[in-house]
mmCIF file of C-alpha atoms in Angstrom:
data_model
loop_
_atom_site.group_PDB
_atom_site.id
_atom_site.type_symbol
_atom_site.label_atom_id
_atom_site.label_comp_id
_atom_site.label_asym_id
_atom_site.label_seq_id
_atom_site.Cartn_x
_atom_site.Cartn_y
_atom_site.Cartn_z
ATOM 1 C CA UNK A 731 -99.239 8.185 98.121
ATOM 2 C CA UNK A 732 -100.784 5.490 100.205
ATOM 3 C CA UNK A 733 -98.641 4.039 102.881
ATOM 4 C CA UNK A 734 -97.100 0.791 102.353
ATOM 5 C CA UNK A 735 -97.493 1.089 106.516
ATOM 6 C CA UNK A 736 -99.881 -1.190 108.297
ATOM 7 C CA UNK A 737 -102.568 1.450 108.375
ATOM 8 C CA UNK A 738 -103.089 1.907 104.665
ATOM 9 C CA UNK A 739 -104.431 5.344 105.050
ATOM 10 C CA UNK A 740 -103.056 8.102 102.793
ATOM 11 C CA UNK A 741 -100.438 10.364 104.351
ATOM 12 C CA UNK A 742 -99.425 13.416 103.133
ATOM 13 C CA UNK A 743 -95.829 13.122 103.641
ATOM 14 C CA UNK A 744 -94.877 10.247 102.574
ATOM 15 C CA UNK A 745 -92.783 10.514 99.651
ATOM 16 C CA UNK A 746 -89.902 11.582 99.968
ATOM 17 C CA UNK A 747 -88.951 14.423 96.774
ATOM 18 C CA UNK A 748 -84.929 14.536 97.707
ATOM 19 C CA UNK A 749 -83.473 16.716 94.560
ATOM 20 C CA UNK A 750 -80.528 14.945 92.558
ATOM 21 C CA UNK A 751 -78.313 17.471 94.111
ATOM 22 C CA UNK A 752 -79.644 16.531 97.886
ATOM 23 C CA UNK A 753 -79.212 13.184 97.240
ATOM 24 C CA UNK A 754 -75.834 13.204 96.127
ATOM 25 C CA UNK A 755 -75.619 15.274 99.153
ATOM 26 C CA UNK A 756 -76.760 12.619 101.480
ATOM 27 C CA UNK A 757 -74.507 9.568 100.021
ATOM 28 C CA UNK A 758 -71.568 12.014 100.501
ATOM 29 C CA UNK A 759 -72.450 12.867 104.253
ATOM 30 C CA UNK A 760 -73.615 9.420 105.312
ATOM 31 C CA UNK A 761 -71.735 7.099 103.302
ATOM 32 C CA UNK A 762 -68.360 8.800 102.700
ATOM 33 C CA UNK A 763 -68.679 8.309 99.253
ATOM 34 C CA UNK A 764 -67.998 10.578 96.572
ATOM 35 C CA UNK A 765 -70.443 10.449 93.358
ATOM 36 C CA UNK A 766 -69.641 10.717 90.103
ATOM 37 C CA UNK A 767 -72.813 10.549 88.288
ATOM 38 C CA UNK A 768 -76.747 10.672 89.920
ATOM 39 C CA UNK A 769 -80.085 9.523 88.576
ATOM 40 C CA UNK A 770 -83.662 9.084 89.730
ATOM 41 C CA UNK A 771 -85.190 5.448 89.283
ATOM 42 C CA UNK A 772 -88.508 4.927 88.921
ATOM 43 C CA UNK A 773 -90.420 3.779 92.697
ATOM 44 C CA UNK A 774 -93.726 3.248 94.103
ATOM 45 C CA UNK A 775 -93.756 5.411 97.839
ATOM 46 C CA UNK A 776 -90.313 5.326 98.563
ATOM 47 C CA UNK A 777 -87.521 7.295 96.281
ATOM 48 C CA UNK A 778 -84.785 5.292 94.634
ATOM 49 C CA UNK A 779 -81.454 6.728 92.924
ATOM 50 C CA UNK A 780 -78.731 5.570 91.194
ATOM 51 C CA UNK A 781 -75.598 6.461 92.051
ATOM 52 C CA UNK A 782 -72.518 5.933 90.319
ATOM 53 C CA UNK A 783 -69.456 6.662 92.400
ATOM 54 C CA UNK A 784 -65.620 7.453 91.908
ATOM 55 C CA UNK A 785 -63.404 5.065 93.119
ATOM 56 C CA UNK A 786 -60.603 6.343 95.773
ATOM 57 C CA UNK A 787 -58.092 3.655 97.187
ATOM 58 C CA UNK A 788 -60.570 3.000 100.274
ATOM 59 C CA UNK A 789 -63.215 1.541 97.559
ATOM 60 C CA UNK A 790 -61.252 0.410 94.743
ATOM 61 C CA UNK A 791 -62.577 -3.601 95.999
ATOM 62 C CA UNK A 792 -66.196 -2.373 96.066
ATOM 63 C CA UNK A 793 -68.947 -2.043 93.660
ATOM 64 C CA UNK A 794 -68.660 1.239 91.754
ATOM 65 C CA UNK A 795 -72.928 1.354 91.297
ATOM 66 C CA UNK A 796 -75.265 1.595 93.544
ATOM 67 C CA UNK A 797 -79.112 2.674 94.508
ATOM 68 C CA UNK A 798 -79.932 4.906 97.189
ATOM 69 C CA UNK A 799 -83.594 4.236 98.394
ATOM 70 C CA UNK A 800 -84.954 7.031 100.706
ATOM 71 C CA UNK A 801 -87.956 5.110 102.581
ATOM 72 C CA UNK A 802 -91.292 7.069 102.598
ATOM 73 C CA UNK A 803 -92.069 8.795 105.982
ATOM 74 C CA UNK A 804 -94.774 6.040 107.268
ATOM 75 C CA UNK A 805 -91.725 3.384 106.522
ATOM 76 C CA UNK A 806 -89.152 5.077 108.089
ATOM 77 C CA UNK A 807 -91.523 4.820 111.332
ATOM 78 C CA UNK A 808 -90.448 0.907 111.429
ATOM 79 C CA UNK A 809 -87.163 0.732 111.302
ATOM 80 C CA UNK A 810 -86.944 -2.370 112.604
ATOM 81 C CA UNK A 811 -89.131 -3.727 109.916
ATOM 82 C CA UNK A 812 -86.436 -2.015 107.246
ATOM 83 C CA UNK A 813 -83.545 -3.854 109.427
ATOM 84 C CA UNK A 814 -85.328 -7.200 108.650
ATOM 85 C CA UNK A 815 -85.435 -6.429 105.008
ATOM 86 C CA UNK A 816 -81.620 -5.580 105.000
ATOM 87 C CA UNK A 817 -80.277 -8.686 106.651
ATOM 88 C CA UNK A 818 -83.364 -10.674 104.482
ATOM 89 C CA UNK A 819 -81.489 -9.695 101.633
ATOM 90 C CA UNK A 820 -77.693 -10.277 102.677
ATOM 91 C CA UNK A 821 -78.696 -13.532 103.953
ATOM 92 C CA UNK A 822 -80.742 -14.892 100.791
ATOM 93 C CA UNK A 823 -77.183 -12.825 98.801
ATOM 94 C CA UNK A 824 -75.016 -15.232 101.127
ATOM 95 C CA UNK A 825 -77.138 -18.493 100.134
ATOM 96 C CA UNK A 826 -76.608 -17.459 96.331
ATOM 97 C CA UNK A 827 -79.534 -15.589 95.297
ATOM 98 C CA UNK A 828 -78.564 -12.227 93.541
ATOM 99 C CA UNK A 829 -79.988 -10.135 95.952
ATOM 100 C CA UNK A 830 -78.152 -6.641 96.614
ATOM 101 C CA UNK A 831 -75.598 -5.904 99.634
ATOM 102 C CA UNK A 832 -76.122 -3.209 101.790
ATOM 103 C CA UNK A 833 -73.295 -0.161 102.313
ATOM 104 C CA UNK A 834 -72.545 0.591 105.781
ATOM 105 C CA UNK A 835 -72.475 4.351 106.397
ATOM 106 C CA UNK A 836 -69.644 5.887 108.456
ATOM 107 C CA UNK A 837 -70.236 5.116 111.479
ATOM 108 C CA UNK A 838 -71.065 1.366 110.973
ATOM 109 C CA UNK A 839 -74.975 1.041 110.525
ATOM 110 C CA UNK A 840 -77.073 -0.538 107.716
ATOM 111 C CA UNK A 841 -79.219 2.642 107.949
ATOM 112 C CA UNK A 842 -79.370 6.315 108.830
ATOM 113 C CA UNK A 843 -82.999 8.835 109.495
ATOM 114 C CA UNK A 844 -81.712 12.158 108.150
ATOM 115 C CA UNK A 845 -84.105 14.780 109.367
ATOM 116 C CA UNK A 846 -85.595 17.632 106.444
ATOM 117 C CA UNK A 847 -87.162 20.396 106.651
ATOM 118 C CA UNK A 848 -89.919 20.822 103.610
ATOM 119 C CA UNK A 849 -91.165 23.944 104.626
ATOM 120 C CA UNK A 850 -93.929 22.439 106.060
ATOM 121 C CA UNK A 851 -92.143 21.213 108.950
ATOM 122 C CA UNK A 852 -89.327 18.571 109.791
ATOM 123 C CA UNK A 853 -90.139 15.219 108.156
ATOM 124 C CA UNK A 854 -87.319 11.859 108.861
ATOM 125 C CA UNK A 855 -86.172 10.008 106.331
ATOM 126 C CA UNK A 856 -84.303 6.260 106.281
ATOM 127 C CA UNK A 857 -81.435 6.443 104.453
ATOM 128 C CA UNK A 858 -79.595 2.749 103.304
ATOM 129 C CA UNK A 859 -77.756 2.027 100.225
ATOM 130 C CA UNK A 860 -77.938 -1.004 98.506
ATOM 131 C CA UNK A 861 -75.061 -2.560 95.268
ATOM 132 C CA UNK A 862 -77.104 -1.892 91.944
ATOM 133 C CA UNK A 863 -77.666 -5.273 90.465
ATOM 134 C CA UNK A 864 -77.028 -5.650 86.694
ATOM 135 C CA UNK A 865 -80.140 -6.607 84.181
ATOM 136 C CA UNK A 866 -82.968 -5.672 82.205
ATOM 137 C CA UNK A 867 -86.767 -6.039 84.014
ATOM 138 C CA UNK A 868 -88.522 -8.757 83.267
ATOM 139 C CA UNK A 869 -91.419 -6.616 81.714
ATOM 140 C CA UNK A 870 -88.840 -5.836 79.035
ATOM 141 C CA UNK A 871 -88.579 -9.272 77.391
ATOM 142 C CA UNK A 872 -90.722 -11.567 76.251
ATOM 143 C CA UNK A 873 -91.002 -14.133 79.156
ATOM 144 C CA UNK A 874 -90.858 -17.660 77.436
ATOM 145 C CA UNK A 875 -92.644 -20.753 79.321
ATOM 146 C CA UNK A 876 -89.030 -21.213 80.481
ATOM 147 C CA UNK A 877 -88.621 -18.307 82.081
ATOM 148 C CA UNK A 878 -91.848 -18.239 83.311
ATOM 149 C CA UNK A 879 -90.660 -22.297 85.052
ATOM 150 C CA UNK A 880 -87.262 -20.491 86.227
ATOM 151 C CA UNK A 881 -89.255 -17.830 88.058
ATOM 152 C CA UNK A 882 -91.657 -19.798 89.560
ATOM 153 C CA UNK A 883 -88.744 -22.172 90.945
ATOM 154 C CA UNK A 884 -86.917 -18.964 91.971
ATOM 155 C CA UNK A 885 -90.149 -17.835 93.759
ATOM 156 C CA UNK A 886 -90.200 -21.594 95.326
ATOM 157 C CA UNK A 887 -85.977 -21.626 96.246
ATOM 158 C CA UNK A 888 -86.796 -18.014 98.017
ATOM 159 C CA UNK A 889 -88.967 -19.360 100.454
ATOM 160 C CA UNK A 890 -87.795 -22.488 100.922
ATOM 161 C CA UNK A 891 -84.500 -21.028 102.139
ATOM 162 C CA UNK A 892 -85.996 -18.299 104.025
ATOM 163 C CA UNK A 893 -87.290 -21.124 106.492
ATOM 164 C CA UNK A 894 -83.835 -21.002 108.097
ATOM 165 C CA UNK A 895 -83.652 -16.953 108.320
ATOM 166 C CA UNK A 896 -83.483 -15.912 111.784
ATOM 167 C CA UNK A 897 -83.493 -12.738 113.299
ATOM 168 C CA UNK A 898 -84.644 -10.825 116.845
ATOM 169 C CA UNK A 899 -86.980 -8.722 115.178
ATOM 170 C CA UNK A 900 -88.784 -11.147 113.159
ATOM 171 C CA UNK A 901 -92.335 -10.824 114.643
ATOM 172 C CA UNK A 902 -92.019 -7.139 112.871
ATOM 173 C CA UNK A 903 -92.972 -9.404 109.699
ATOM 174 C CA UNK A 904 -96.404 -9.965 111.277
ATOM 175 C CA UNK A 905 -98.113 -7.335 109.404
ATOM 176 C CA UNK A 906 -101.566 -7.577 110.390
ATOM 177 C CA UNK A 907 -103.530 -5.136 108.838
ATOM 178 C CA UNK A 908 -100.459 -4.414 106.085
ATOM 179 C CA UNK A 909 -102.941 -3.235 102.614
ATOM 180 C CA UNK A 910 -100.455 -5.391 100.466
ATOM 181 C CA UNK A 911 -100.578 -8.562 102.160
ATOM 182 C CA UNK A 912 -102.593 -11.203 100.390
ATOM 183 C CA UNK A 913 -104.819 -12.219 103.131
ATOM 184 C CA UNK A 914 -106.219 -8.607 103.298
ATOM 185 C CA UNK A 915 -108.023 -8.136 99.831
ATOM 186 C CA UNK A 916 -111.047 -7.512 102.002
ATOM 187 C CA UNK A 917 -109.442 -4.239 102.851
ATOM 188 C CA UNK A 918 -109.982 -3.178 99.614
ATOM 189 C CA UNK A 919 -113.747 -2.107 100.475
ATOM 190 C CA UNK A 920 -112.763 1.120 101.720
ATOM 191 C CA UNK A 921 -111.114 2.120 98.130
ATOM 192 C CA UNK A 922 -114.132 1.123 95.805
ATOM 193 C CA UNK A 923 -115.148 4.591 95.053
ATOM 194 C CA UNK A 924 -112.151 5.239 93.350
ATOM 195 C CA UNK A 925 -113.767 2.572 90.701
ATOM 196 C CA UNK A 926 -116.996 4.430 90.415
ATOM 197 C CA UNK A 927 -119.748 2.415 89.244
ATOM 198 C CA UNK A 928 -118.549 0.468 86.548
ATOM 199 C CA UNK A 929 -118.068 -3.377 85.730
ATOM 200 C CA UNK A 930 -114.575 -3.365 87.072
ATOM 201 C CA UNK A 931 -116.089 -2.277 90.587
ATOM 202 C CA UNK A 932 -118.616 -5.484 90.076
ATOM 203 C CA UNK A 933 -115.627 -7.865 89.111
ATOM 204 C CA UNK A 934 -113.825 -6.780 92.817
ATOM 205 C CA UNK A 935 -116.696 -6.792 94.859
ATOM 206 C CA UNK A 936 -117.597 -10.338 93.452
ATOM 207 C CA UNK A 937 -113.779 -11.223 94.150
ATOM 208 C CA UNK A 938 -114.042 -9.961 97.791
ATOM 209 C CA UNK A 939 -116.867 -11.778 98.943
ATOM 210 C CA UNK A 940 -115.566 -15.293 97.351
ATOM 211 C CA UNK A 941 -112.686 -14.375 99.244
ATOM 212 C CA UNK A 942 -114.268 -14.091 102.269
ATOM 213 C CA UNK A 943 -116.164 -17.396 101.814
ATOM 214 C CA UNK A 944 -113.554 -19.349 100.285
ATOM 215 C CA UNK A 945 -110.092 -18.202 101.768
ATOM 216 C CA UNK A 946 -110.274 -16.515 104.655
ATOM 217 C CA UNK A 947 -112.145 -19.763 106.127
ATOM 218 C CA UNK A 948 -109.204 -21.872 104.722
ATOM 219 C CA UNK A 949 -105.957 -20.140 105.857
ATOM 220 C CA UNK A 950 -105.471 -22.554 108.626
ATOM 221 C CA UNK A 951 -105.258 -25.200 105.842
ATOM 222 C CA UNK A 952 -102.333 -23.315 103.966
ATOM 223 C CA UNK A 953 -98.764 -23.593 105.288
ATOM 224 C CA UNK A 954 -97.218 -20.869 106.517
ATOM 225 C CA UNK A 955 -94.044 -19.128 105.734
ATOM 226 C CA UNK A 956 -92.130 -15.567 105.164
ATOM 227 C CA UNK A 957 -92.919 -14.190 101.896
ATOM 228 C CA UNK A 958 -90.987 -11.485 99.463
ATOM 229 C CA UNK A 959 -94.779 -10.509 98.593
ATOM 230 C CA UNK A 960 -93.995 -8.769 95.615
ATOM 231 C CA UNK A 961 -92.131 -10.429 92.621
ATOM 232 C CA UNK A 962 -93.325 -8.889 89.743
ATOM 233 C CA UNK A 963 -92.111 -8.116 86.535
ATOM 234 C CA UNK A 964 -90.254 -4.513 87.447
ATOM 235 C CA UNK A 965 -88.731 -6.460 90.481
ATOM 236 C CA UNK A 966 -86.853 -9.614 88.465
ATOM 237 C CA UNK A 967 -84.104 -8.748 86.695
ATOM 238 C CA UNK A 968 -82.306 -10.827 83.697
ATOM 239 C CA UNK A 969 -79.570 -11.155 81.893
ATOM 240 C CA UNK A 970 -79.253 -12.540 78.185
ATOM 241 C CA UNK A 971 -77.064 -15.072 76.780
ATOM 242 C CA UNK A 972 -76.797 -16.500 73.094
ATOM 243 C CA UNK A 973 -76.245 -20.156 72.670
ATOM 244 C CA UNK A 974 -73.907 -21.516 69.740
ATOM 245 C CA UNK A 975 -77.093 -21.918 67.790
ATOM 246 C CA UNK A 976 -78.164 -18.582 67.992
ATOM 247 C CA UNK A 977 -80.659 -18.680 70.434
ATOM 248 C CA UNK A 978 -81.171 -16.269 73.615
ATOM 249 C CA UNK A 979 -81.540 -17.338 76.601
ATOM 250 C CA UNK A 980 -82.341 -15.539 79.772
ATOM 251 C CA UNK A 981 -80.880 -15.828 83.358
ATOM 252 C CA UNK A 982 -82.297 -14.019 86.567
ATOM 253 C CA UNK A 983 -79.910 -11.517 87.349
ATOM 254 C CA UNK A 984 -81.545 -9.791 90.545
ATOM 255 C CA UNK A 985 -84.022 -9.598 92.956
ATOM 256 C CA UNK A 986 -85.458 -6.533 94.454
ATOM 257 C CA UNK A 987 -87.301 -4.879 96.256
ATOM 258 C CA UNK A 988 -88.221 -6.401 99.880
ATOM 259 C CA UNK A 989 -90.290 -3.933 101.114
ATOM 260 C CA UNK A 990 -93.479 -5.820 100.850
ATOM 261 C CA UNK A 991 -92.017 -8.560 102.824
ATOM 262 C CA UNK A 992 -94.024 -10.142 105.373
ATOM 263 C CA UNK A 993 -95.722 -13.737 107.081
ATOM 264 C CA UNK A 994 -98.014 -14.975 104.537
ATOM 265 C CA UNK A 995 -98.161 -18.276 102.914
ATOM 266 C CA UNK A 996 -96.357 -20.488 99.931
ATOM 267 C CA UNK A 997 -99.209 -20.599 98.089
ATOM 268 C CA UNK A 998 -99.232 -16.552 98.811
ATOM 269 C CA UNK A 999 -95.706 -16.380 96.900
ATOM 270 C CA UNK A 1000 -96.430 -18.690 94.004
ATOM 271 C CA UNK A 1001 -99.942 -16.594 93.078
ATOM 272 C CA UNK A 1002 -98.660 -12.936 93.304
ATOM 273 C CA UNK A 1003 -95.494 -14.277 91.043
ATOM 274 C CA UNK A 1004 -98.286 -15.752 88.776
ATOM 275 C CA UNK A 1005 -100.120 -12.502 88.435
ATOM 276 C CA UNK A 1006 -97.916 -10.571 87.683
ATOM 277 C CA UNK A 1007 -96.004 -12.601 85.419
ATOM 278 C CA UNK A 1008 -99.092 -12.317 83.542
ATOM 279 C CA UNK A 1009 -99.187 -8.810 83.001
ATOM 280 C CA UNK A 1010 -96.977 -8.064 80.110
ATOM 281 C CA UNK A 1011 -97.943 -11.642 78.468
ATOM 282 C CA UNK A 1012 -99.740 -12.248 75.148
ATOM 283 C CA UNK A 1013 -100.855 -15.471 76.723
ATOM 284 C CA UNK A 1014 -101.993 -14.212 80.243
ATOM 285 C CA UNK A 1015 -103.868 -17.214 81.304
ATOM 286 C CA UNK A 1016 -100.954 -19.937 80.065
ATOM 287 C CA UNK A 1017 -98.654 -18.134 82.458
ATOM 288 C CA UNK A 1018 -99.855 -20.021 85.241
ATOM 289 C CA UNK A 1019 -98.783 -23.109 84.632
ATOM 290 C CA UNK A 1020 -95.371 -23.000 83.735
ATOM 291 C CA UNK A 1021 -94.505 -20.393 87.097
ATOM 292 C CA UNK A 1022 -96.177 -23.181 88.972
ATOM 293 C CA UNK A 1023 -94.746 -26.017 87.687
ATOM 294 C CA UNK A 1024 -91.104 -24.112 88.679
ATOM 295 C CA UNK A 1025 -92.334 -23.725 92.216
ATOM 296 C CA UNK A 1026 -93.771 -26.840 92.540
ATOM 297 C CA UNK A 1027 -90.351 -28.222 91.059
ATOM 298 C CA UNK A 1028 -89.218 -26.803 95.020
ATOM 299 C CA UNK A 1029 -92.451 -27.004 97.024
ATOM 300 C CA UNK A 1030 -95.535 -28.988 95.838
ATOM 301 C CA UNK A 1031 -98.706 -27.451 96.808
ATOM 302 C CA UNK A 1032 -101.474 -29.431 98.599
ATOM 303 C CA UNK A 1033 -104.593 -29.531 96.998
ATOM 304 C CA UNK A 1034 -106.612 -27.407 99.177
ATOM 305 C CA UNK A 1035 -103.534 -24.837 98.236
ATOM 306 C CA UNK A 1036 -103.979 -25.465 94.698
ATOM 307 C CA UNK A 1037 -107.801 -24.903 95.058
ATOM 308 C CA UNK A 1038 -107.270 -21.592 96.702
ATOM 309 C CA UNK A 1039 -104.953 -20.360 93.801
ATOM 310 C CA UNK A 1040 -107.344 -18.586 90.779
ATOM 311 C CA UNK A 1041 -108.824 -16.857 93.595
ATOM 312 C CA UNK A 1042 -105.280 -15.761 94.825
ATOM 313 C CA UNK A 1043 -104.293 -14.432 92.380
ATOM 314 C CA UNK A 1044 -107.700 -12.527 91.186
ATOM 315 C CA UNK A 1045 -107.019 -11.284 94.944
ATOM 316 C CA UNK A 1046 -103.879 -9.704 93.836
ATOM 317 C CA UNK A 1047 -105.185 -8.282 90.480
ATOM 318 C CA UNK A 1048 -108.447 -6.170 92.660
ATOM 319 C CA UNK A 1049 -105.359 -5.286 95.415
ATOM 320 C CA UNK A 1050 -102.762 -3.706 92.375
ATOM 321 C CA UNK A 1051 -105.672 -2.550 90.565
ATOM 322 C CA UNK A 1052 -107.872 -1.223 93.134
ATOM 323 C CA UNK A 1053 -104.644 0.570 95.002
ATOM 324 C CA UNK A 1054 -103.454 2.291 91.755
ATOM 325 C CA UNK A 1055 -106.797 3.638 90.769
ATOM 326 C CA UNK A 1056 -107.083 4.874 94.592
ATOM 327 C CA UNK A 1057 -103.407 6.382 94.624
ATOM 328 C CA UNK A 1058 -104.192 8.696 91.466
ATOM 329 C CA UNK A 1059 -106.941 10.115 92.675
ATOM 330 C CA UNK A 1060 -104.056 11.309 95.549
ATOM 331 C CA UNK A 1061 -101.370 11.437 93.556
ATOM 332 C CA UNK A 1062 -102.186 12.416 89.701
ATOM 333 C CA UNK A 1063 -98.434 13.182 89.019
ATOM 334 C CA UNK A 1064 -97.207 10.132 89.355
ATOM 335 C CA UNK A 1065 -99.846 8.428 87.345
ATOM 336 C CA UNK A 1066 -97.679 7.299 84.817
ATOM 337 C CA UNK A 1067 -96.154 4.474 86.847
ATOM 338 C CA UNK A 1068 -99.183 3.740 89.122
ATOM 339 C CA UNK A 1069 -100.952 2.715 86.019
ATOM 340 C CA UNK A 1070 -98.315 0.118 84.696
ATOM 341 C CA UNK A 1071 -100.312 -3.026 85.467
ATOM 342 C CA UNK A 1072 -104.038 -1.079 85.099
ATOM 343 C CA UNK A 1073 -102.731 -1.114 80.886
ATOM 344 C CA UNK A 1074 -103.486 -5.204 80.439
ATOM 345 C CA UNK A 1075 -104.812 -5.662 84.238
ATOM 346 C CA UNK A 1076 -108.782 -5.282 84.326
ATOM 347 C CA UNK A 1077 -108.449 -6.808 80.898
ATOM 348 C CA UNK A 1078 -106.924 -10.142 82.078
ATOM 349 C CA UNK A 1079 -108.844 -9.840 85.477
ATOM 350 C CA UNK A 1080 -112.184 -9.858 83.425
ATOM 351 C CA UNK A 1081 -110.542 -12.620 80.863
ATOM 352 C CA UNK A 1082 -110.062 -14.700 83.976
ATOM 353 C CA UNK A 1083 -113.701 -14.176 85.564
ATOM 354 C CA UNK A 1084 -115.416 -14.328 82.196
ATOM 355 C CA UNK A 1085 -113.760 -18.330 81.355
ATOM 356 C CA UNK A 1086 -114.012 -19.247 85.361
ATOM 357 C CA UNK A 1087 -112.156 -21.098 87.442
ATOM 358 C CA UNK A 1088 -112.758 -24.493 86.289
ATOM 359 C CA UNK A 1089 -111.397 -23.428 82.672
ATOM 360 C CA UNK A 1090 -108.407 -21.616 84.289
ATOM 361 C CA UNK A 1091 -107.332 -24.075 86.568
ATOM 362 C CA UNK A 1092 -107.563 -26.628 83.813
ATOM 363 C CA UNK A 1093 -105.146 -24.775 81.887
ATOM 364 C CA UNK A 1094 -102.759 -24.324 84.486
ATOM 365 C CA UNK A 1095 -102.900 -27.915 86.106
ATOM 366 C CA UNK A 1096 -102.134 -29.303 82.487
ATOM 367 C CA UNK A 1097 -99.307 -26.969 82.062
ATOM 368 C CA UNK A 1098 -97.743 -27.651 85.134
ATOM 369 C CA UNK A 1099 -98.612 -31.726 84.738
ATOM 370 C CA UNK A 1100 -96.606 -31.799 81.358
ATOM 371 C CA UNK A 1101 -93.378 -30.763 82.741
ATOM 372 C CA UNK A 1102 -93.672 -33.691 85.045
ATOM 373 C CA UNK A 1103 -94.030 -36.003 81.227
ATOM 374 C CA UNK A 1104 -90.233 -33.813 80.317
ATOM 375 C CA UNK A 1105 -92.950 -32.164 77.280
ATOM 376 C CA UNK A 1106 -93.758 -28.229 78.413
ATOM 377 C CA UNK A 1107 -97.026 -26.942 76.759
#
C-alpha cells in the first residue's frame, strides 16, 4: 500500500494484517479492557477494528464501543505526527465537534508501538484507541443541498477553530513532500503509468501542468491554515431525524479520520470537501455550490481563492484517482475499497473538463449567491 508517509513510495510493510483474535489480544494487554465482541472496519493503509467491550465496575461511566486503529508501519515512524492528531481531535471534541476521545492505555499514554514478528522479521506497530462515534457515512444517503450547506459550514467551523489549537509538536504538520497534500498534485507524475495511455492519463497531465501555472504561482495569495485534508463521504457521519411532517432530516454525527491532517490552506479544505461530496451525487457539478456557500457562511473566500477552486478540486480528483489506480497495481486484494471513488470519479473529472471552468464556476457561484437571497438552488 502506498505510504500515507512523506515519501510516498510503496513499502512493503505497511499494513498492518493483525487477526481478530490478535487484536482483541492487543486491547486486552494495552488497554485493560476486556472485549466482548471484535470486527474489522474497512481502512485505507492503516487497520481499524471495532471493538465492543464488557463493562466491569472500573468502566461502567465509559463508552462501551470503540475502534482500534493499528497505524501502518511508515506512520508509526512519526509518532509525534499521530500525537498531534490525538490531541487535534480531543481539542476540536472539547469545542463541540463530534470528534472521537482517545483511551489511555495502562500506563497513562494516548498510544503504544507493540512490536510483531511476521515471519519476515519484527515490524512496530502504533496502537491508540479511539470512542466509536454513532452514524451512517455520508455516501449512504442521499446528500440534499442542505446537507451539502451543513458540511461545507462544518468544513469552515473546523478550521476556523483550529486557528487556536496549540501544541509543541505542531511543525510535524508541515508535511512537505506528504503525496496527499493538495499543493503536491505535481507529485502525481511519477504514478502515470499506472493510467496507461488512455484519455484519463491526458485529463491529469493537462490538470498538472495548469496546476503548475496557475496554483503553485499563487499559494502566497491563499491564506494559510491547518487542514483535516480529508473529509469525504466515508469520513462524515450522520444521524437521521423525522420532523412532525414526516420529513428526514440529517445531522452530522462524527468526524473521522485525521490522519491526512496537515498545513495547507482554507481554500484547500473547502475543495477536497467539494470533491468528494460529489462523488456519490446524481448532480456532481451542483454540489459545489451549496458546500461552499456553508463554508463561506464561516470563512468567505477571496477572489483569487475562489479562482483557484475548479482547479482544486480537479487536483484532488487526479490525486484519489491517480493513487488508487497506482495502489492496485501493489495491492490487487484490496481493490475493492481502493476503487470506491474510481466508480463515478474519471466520469465527473471528465464531466468537469469537458463543460470548463467558466461553466462550472458559474454554477457554483450562483448556488452559493442564492443562499445569500434566503432562496437555495
Amino acid at each position: 500500500m502506498m505510504s500515507r508517509g512523506d515519501d510516498p513510495q510503496p513499502q512493503a510493510l505497511a499494513k498492518p494484517t493483525f487477526s481478530d483474535v490478535q487484536a482483541s489480544a492487543l486491547v486486552e494487554s494495552v488497554f485493560g479492557l476486556k472485549v466482548s465482541k471484535i470486527q474489522p472496519l474497512p481502512s485505507y493503509d492503516d487497520q481499524n477494528f471495532h471493538v465492543c467491550i464488557s463493562s466491569t465496575n472500573d468502566t461502567a461511566d465509559g463508552p462501551t464501543e470503540y475502534v482500534l486503529k493499528i497505524s501502518n508501519t511508515e506512520s508509526s515512524k512519526t509518532p509525534e505526527l499521530i500525537e498531534v492528531q490525538n490531541h487535534v481531535s480531543m481539542f476540536l471534541r472539547a469545542a463541540g465537534f463530534p470528534t472521537a476521545s482517545v483511551h489511555p492505555t495502562t500506563g497513562g499514554n494516548l498510544t503504544s508501538l507493540v512490536a510483531v514478528d511476521g515471519g519476515s522479521g519484527v515490524a512496530s506497530y502504533l496502537v491508540r484507541l479511539l470512542s466509536y462515534l454513532p452514524g451512517r457515512p455520508v455516501a449512504e444517503i442521499p446528500s440534499s443541498p442542505q446537507l451539502l450547506y451543513e458540511i461545507g459550514r462544518l468544513a469552515g467551523k473546523l478550521d476556523e477553530t483550529l486557528q487556536t489549537f496549540h501544541h509543541p509538536k505542531l511543525s510535524s504538520l508541515r508535511r512537505e513532500n506528504f503525496i496527499w497534500n493538495l499543493k503536491n498534485v505535481p507529485l502525481l507524475e511519477k504514478y502515470l503509468d499506472a493510467l496507461g495511455q488512455s484519455r484519463n492519463r491526458e485529463i491529469v497531465v493537462e490538470v498538472i501542468q495548469l496546476f503548475k501555472d496557475e496554483i503553485l504561482t499563487k499559494l502566497s495569495h491563499f491564506r494559510e491554515c491547518i487542514n483535516h485534508g480529508d473529509l469525504n463521504d466515508h469520513n462524515i457521519l450522520v444521524e437521521s431525524s423525522t420532523s412532525a411532517s414526516g420529513d428526514t432530516s440529517y445531522r452530522v454525527s462524527g468526524i473521522l479520520d485525521f490522519g491526512d491532517m496537515g498545513y495547507g490552506y482554507y481554500v484547500f479544505e473547502v475543495a477536497i470537501t467539494i470533491m468528494y461530496m460529489m462523488v456519490e451525487s446524481k448532480r456532481p457539478v451542483h454540489v459545489g455550490g451549496h458546500v461552499l456557500a456553508g463554508f463561506e457562511s464561516v470563512i468567505p473566500l477571496t477572489p483569487v481563492e475562489r479562482g483557484a477552486l475548479f482547479l482544486l478540486v480537479c487536483g484532488r480528483f487526479c490525486q484519489s484517482l491517480v493513487i488508487a489506480a497506482y495502489s492496485c497495481q501493489l495491492h490487487p486484494e484490496n481493490k475493492d475499497y481502493l476503487m470506491i471513488t474510481a466508480k463515478t470519479g474519471w466520469k465527473h473529472l471528465q464531466h468537469m473538463f469537458d463543460l470548463g471552468q467558466k461553466a462550472v464556476e458559474e454554477i457554483w457561484f450562483e448556488t452559493a449567491r442564492s443562499y445569500d437571497s434566503g432562496v437555495s438552488l
